[in-house]
Amino acid sequence: MPIRFVVLLLAGALFFFLPFTVDFLTDWLWFGELGYRDVYSTEITARAGLAVAVFAAAVAWLTLHVRVALSAISPAPVPFTTRDGFTVALPTRDQLRPLVMMAVVVAAFLLSSFASAQWMTVLSWWNQITFGKVDPVLGRDAAFYIFTLPALELARGLVMSLVVLAAAGAAALYVAAGQMALTPFGVRIDTAARTHLTWLAAAFFLVLAMGAWLGRVNEIVTTSGIIQGASYADVHARMPAALLLAGAAVVAAGLAAASAISGSTRFLIAGAGLYAVAMLGGEGYATLLQRFAVTPNEQVRETPFIEHNIKATREAFALDQVEERELPGEGALTRADLEANRGTLDNVRLWDHQPLLETFGQIQEIRTYYDFVSVDNDRYMINGKNRQVMLSVRELNPAALPNRSWINERLVFTHGHGLTLGPVNEVTREGLPVLFVRDLPPVTTVDIDISEPSIYFGELAGDYVIVRSKAQEFHYPKGEDNVYSTYNGTGGVPVGSLWNKLLFAARFRSYQILLSDDITSESRLMFDRQIRTRVSKIAPFLVFDDDPYAVVNDGRIFWIQDAYTVSDRYPYATAAGGVNYIRNSVKVVVDAYHGTVDFYVAEPNDPIVQTLERIFPTLFKPISEMPAGLRSHVRYPEGIFQLQASVYSTYHMNNPAVFYNKEDQWESPAVDSSGETRRMEPYYTMMKLPGETEAEFIQMLPFTPRRRDNLASWMVARSDGADYGKLQVFQFPKQTLVFGPQQVVARINQDQVISPQITLWNQQGSQVIQGTLMVIPIEQSLIYVRPLYLRAQAGRIPELTRVIVAYQNRIVMERTLDEALVRLFGEGDSPARPAATPATPAVPGAAPPAAAGASTTDWDRMAGDARATYQRALDAQRAGDWAKYGEEIKRLGELLERMKQGR
């Protein structure tokens, strides 16, 4: 029996540890290839150290208590007979000992596994950097709550588990020994068992005392009432009660010890009663205080704590650095204003991500096994001008291969090829995007060179591939033939040796790796090639943005992945998105060809990233070491900006009374789009901000007052140069009505020309896709721009067919943005004015009424508008667009009437 038991134990250990060993060894090679073996060894050492320490402590503690309990079991217990006449033979001490020890080992292993998973908690506590910010109640640095408190809670949880496991195991053994039994008169416990379990009860009360003390501290970081953090009732009732409860638990532990020594249970019962009274009394007092003292005067009582919450939340989300500015919102735009903001208008994004992605998929995938996963926004210096572009990488999708053999998926089709890149605002005559970079191999029409277009690492790259094998690697298709290549990079782990073949064959459950004749001594195996998987494996302690983006630099393609340091324990800060502290502290760069990964510190003053630098001294580099070509493409990530905007919509209110009543709460506008109502999301654009001289790459989101549709403000995050990361909010006066996005959309849908045209297109079998409504600030005013896409019946390619522009109470729809702006503002420099009768919907595109006795300049402008309108009518007639023809003829008549009146 013992031999069979040992054999089974060894077989189980082999079954469990062999996959772990294989994964460890292959990961060791993977980290070594990337140059981050120090990072991996730090993790493994910490995990192993914690596991061994907890395992040893658990085995020692549990063995001590089960031995004491086992000693109470007779070597040859006397069987007993039940009332039904059955004889029950009790197990002997020797029979129980191996089973008990196996249970001890299993319990210790489970505890050690849990503890080893908390390795980062322990290392962060040991290497913590202070924040220099203290909570206003207990006066502790924020680092205590973020680093120390989790470690203390981990220790308390482990100790509590050990005490409970020891008590449960000892009680079970005492029952087996007959020293504990349930009788008609209650539970019978022999003296030895009672003494042992009473000592454990004393230990249990001490752990409860520690929990009560930690509970007092936790009030600073938990939600209470209307805020996150300790409220009036918490500070004046629950926190003092927690101290009282901790003292009661210590007294109860002393009484339990006295009970163990004296053999009387009265002390133990008294201690338990004292603890129960303290617990119920404290919570009861807090409830009464909240109901009768706080609730009737809540605003007054909670004001100091609301102030703490506002200050801490703004600090935790870096909103205390937001620059707030006022805009009049009533400025009249002139053509000169438009020309002064040409950098903004030349970069208005007319292509939405999804329509553009679908279009790229139809005109640039080239083969079915290529995929465009996402579209990224960026800016490039093109022919001497800073232009906003949208680009998408052409990645290989092995699942779409026509012949999915192991050789094809692993050796031949190993990488994607190139990308597609075009301006955000240019369209061909067919309504398709203009492309600066296109086709296979990449053809560029501007000064963006791509000398190495191969994509071995990307958003789609999943399973492993083997390069430098005897099989030719497919590079790109060329007519009826294919072009092949050989990988000359540094990526991948050598797989030519028999030992490495065995390891990777075991890891990927692939016998082909071991038996294939195509694998040579030069072959390299690439795995974990997907961007987020790759960087998360190196740095699992960071939180990564959902949108890595591609950058072309020095002829090669790189990926930039934003990473955040976060916490949910910043004192007094309200949580959003599961965190109440966040910084975009790290920028990660991944080479799409070589697979190298570099971590750059973008916010060196963040205490969390400083702590990480202490733990992993070889992992991070200062952002000053990032190549200049890549740094010029760094952008403020959408994930953190959306979170900050969400928090700021409430926490722009600094006055506690206003905050309490939510008098000035904002929200992102809800906009109707193709029959669905969605909240606007932040979007990237190039814009000349008020007070600046040049257009820059920003991220923007407008706000409306809660449950109202007029525009209240707009928030931007800057991305260029020394202004990177600066947040600005531009507010409109509350007494001024500025149309909000939903109001503009409603007016578009009610327009007498635009709405019937959209209906007509839909009735003709085409699908009209309404693009993102963009708010475009120009000087002290706003224009709204919305592209319209048309997908023909049975067609798959969305075409940009019209652009709608709204300014004040006027709306026009034209084929291009420039034509729409000419309709609104003319080609001269006279200011655009609202229609004469605001109560009546203005005719889209109608010029402002001319004053009596129009000047020669006005007359020439109107004549030019009339000629252009007549030409558009003829074009519409030739194209069979009768709705457009009718619209232009009507407009021509109005222009002629105005010219007559102005004579």
Coordinates of N, CA and C in Angstrom, one line a residue, residues 621-737:
K621 N 13.1 52.4 -19.6 CA 14.1 53.4 -20.1 C 13.4 54.8 -20.1
P622 N 14.1 55.9 -19.9 CA 13.5 57.2 -20.0 C 13.0 57.5 -21.4
I623 N 11.9 58.2 -21.5 CA 11.4 58.5 -22.8 C 12.3 59.3 -23.7
S624 N 13.2 59.9 -23.1 CA 14.2 60.7 -23.9 C 15.0 59.8 -24.8
E625 N 15.1 58.5 -24.4 CA 15.9 57.5 -25.2 C 15.0 57.0 -26.4
M626 N 13.7 57.3 -26.4 CA 12.9 56.8 -27.6 C 13.4 57.6 -28.8
P627 N 13.6 56.9 -30.0 CA 14.0 57.6 -31.2 C 13.0 58.7 -31.5
A628 N 13.6 59.8 -32.0 CA 12.8 61.0 -32.2 C 11.7 60.8 -33.2
G629 N 12.0 59.9 -34.2 CA 10.9 59.7 -35.2 C 9.7 59.0 -34.6
L630 N 9.9 58.2 -33.6 CA 8.8 57.6 -32.9 C 8.1 58.5 -31.9
R631 N 8.9 59.3 -31.2 CA 8.4 60.3 -30.2 C 7.4 61.3 -30.9
S632 N 7.7 61.6 -32.2 CA 6.8 62.6 -32.9 C 5.4 62.0 -33.1
H633 N 5.3 60.6 -33.0 CA 4.0 60.0 -33.2 C 3.3 59.6 -31.9
V634 N 3.9 59.8 -30.8 CA 3.3 59.5 -29.5 C 2.0 60.3 -29.4
R635 N 0.9 59.7 -28.9 CA -0.3 60.4 -28.8 C -0.9 60.1 -27.4
Y636 N -1.8 61.0 -27.0 CA -2.5 60.8 -25.7 C -3.5 59.7 -25.9
P637 N -3.5 58.6 -25.1 CA -4.4 57.5 -25.4 C -5.8 57.8 -25.1
E638 N -6.7 57.1 -25.9 CA -8.1 57.3 -25.8 C -8.7 56.8 -24.5
G639 N -8.1 55.6 -24.0 CA -8.6 55.0 -22.8 C -8.6 55.9 -21.6
I640 N -7.4 56.5 -21.3 CA -7.3 57.3 -20.2 C -8.1 58.6 -20.4
F641 N -8.1 59.2 -21.6 CA -8.8 60.4 -21.8 C -10.3 60.2 -21.6
Q642 N -10.9 59.1 -22.1 CA -12.3 58.8 -21.9 C -12.6 58.7 -20.4
L643 N -11.7 58.1 -19.7 CA -12.0 57.9 -18.2 C -11.9 59.3 -17.5
Q644 N -10.9 60.1 -17.9 CA -10.8 61.4 -17.3 C -12.0 62.3 -17.6
A645 N -12.4 62.2 -18.9 CA -13.6 63.0 -19.3 C -14.8 62.6 -18.5
S646 N -15.0 61.3 -18.3 CA -16.1 60.8 -17.6 C -16.1 61.3 -16.1
V647 N -14.9 61.3 -15.5 CA -14.8 61.8 -14.1 C -15.0 63.3 -14.1
Y648 N -14.4 64.0 -15.1 CA -14.4 65.5 -15.0 C -15.8 66.0 -15.3
S649 N -16.7 65.2 -15.9 CA -18.1 65.7 -16.2 C -18.8 66.0 -14.8
T650 N -18.4 65.3 -13.8 CA -18.9 65.6 -12.4 C -18.0 66.4 -11.6
Y651 N -16.7 66.1 -11.7 CA -15.7 66.7 -10.8 C -15.1 68.0 -11.3
H652 N -15.8 68.6 -12.3 CA -15.4 70.0 -12.6 C -16.1 70.9 -11.6
M653 N -17.0 70.4 -10.8 CA -17.7 71.2 -9.8 C -16.9 71.2 -8.5
N654 N -16.3 72.3 -8.2 CA -15.4 72.4 -7.0 C -16.2 72.9 -5.8
N655 N -17.3 73.5 -6.0 CA -18.1 73.9 -4.8 C -18.8 72.8 -4.2
P656 N -18.7 72.5 -2.9 CA -19.3 71.3 -2.3 C -20.8 71.4 -2.4
A657 N -21.4 72.5 -2.3 CA -22.9 72.7 -2.4 C -23.4 72.3 -3.8
V658 N -22.7 72.9 -4.8 CA -23.1 72.6 -6.2 C -22.9 71.1 -6.5
F659 N -21.8 70.5 -6.0 CA -21.5 69.1 -6.2 C -22.5 68.3 -5.5
Y660 N -22.9 68.6 -4.3 CA -23.9 67.8 -3.6 C -25.2 67.8 -4.3
N661 N -25.6 68.9 -4.9 CA -26.9 69.0 -5.6 C -26.8 68.6 -7.0
K662 N -25.6 68.3 -7.5 CA -25.4 68.0 -8.9 C -26.0 69.0 -9.8
E663 N -25.8 70.3 -9.5 CA -26.4 71.4 -10.2 C -25.8 71.6 -11.6
D664 N -24.6 71.2 -11.8 CA -23.9 71.6 -13.0 C -23.2 70.3 -13.6
Q665 N -23.9 69.2 -13.5 CA -23.3 67.9 -14.0 C -23.3 67.9 -15.5
W666 N -22.3 67.4 -16.2 CA -22.2 67.3 -17.6 C -22.3 65.8 -18.0
E667 N -22.4 65.6 -19.3 CA -22.4 64.3 -19.9 C -22.0 64.4 -21.3
S668 N -21.4 63.3 -21.8 CA -21.1 63.3 -23.3 C -22.4 63.2 -24.0
P669 N -22.5 63.9 -25.2 CA -23.8 64.0 -25.9 C -24.3 62.7 -26.4
A670 N -25.6 62.5 -26.4 CA -26.2 61.3 -27.1 C -26.6 61.8 -28.5
V671 N -26.1 61.0 -29.5 CA -26.4 61.4 -30.9 C -27.0 60.3 -31.6
D672 N -28.1 60.6 -32.4 CA -28.7 59.6 -33.3 C -27.8 59.4 -34.5
S673 N -27.6 58.1 -34.8 CA -26.8 57.7 -35.9 C -27.4 56.4 -36.5
S674 N -27.9 56.6 -37.7 CA -28.5 55.5 -38.5 C -29.6 54.7 -37.6
G675 N -30.4 55.5 -36.9 CA -31.5 54.9 -36.2 C -31.1 54.5 -34.8
E676 N -29.8 54.6 -34.4 CA -29.4 54.2 -33.0 C -28.9 55.5 -32.3
T677 N -29.2 55.5 -31.0 CA -28.7 56.6 -30.2 C -27.4 56.2 -29.4
R678 N -26.3 56.9 -29.6 CA -25.1 56.5 -28.9 C -24.4 57.7 -28.3
R679 N -23.7 57.5 -27.2 CA -22.9 58.5 -26.6 C -21.7 58.8 -27.5
M680 N -21.4 60.1 -27.7 CA -20.2 60.5 -28.4 C -19.0 60.0 -27.7
E681 N -18.0 59.6 -28.4 CA -16.7 59.1 -27.9 C -15.7 60.1 -28.3
P682 N -14.6 60.1 -27.5 CA -13.5 61.0 -27.9 C -13.0 60.7 -29.3
Y683 N -12.5 61.7 -30.1 CA -11.9 61.5 -31.4 C -10.7 62.3 -31.6
Y684 N -9.8 61.8 -32.4 CA -8.5 62.5 -32.7 C -8.8 63.4 -33.9
T685 N -8.2 64.6 -33.8 CA -8.2 65.5 -34.9 C -7.1 66.5 -34.8
M686 N -6.8 67.2 -35.9 CA -5.8 68.2 -35.9 C -6.5 69.6 -35.9
M687 N -6.2 70.4 -35.0 CA -6.9 71.7 -34.8 C -6.0 72.8 -34.2
K688 N -6.3 74.0 -34.6 CA -5.7 75.1 -34.0 C -6.5 75.6 -32.8
L689 N -6.1 75.3 -31.6 CA -6.8 75.7 -30.4 C -6.9 77.2 -30.2
P690 N -8.0 77.7 -29.6 CA -8.1 79.1 -29.3 C -6.8 79.6 -28.6
G691 N -6.2 80.7 -29.1 CA -5.1 81.2 -28.5 C -3.8 80.7 -29.0
E692 N -3.8 79.6 -29.8 CA -2.6 79.1 -30.4 C -2.4 79.5 -31.8
T693 N -1.2 79.3 -32.4 CA -0.9 79.8 -33.7 C -0.9 78.7 -34.8
E694 N -0.7 77.4 -34.3 CA -0.6 76.3 -35.3 C -1.5 75.2 -34.9
A695 N -2.0 74.5 -35.9 CA -2.8 73.3 -35.7 C -2.0 72.2 -35.1
E696 N -2.6 71.5 -34.2 CA -1.8 70.4 -33.5 C -2.8 69.2 -33.4
F697 N -2.1 68.0 -33.1 CA -2.9 66.8 -33.0 C -3.4 66.7 -31.5
I698 N -4.8 66.6 -31.5 CA -5.4 66.6 -30.2 C -6.5 65.4 -30.1
Q699 N -7.0 65.2 -29.0 CA -8.2 64.4 -28.8 C -9.2 65.2 -28.1
M700 N -10.5 65.0 -28.6 CA -11.5 66.0 -28.2 C -12.8 65.3 -27.8
L701 N -13.5 65.9 -26.9 CA -14.9 65.4 -26.5 C -15.7 66.5 -26.0
P702 N -16.9 66.7 -26.6 CA -17.8 67.8 -26.2 C -18.7 67.3 -25.0
F703 N -19.2 68.3 -24.2 CA -20.1 68.0 -23.1 C -21.3 68.8 -23.3
T704 N -22.4 68.2 -22.8 CA -23.7 68.9 -22.7 C -24.1 68.8 -21.2
P705 N -25.0 69.8 -20.8 CA -25.5 69.7 -19.4 C -26.3 68.4 -19.3
R706 N -26.3 67.8 -18.1 CA -27.0 66.5 -18.0 C -28.5 66.7 -18.3
R707 N -29.0 65.8 -19.2 CA -30.4 65.8 -19.6 C -30.8 67.0 -20.4
R708 N -29.8 67.7 -20.9 CA -30.1 68.8 -21.8 C -29.2 68.6 -23.1
D709 N -29.6 69.3 -24.2 CA -29.0 69.1 -25.4 C -28.0 70.2 -25.9
N710 N -28.1 71.4 -25.2 CA -27.2 72.4 -25.7 C -25.8 72.1 -25.2
L711 N -24.8 72.7 -25.9 CA -23.4 72.5 -25.6 C -22.9 73.3 -24.4
A712 N -22.3 72.6 -23.5 CA -21.7 73.3 -22.3 C -20.3 73.6 -22.4
S713 N -19.5 72.7 -23.0 CA -18.0 72.8 -23.0 C -17.5 71.8 -23.9
W714 N -16.2 71.8 -24.2 CA -15.5 70.7 -24.8 C -14.1 70.6 -24.2
M715 N -13.6 69.4 -24.2 CA -12.4 69.0 -23.5 C -11.4 68.5 -24.5
V716 N -10.1 68.8 -24.4 CA -9.1 68.3 -25.3 C -7.9 67.8 -24.5
A717 N -7.3 66.8 -25.1 CA -6.0 66.4 -24.6 C -5.0 66.6 -25.7
R718 N -3.9 67.2 -25.4 CA -2.9 67.6 -26.4 C -1.8 66.5 -26.5
S719 N -1.3 66.4 -27.7 CA -0.3 65.2 -27.9 C 1.0 65.7 -28.5
D720 N 1.2 66.9 -28.9 CA 2.4 67.3 -29.6 C 3.4 68.0 -28.7
G721 N 4.7 67.5 -28.9 CA 5.8 68.2 -28.3 C 5.7 68.4 -26.8
A722 N 6.1 69.6 -26.3 CA 6.1 69.9 -24.9 C 4.7 70.0 -24.3
D723 N 3.7 70.1 -25.1 CA 2.3 70.2 -24.6 C 1.7 68.8 -24.4
Y724 N 2.5 67.8 -24.7 CA 1.9 66.4 -24.6 C 1.3 66.2 -23.2
G725 N 0.1 65.7 -23.2 CA -0.6 65.3 -21.9 C -1.3 66.5 -21.2
K726 N -1.3 67.7 -21.8 CA -2.0 68.8 -21.2 C -3.5 68.7 -21.5
L727 N -4.3 68.9 -20.5 CA -5.7 68.8 -20.6 C -6.3 70.2 -20.5
Q728 N -7.2 70.6 -21.5 CA -7.8 71.9 -21.5 C -9.3 71.7 -21.6
V729 N -10.1 72.6 -21.0 CA -11.5 72.6 -21.1 C -12.0 74.0 -21.5
F730 N -12.8 74.1 -22.5 CA -13.3 75.4 -23.0 C -14.8 75.4 -22.7
Q731 N -15.2 76.3 -21.9 CA -16.6 76.4 -21.5 C -17.3 77.6 -22.1
F732 N -18.6 77.4 -22.4 CA -19.4 78.5 -22.9 C -20.2 79.1 -21.7
P733 N -20.5 80.3 -21.8 CA -21.3 81.0 -20.7 C -22.7 80.3 -20.6
K734 N -23.1 80.1 -19.4 CA -24.4 79.4 -19.1 C -25.6 80.2 -19.7
Q735 N -25.4 81.5 -19.9 CA -26.6 82.3 -20.3 C -26.6 82.3 -21.9
T736 N -25.6 81.7 -22.5 CA -25.6 81.7 -24.0 C -26.0 80.3 -24.5
L737 N -26.9 80.2 -25.5 CA -27.3 79.0 -26.1 C -26.4 78.7 -27.2

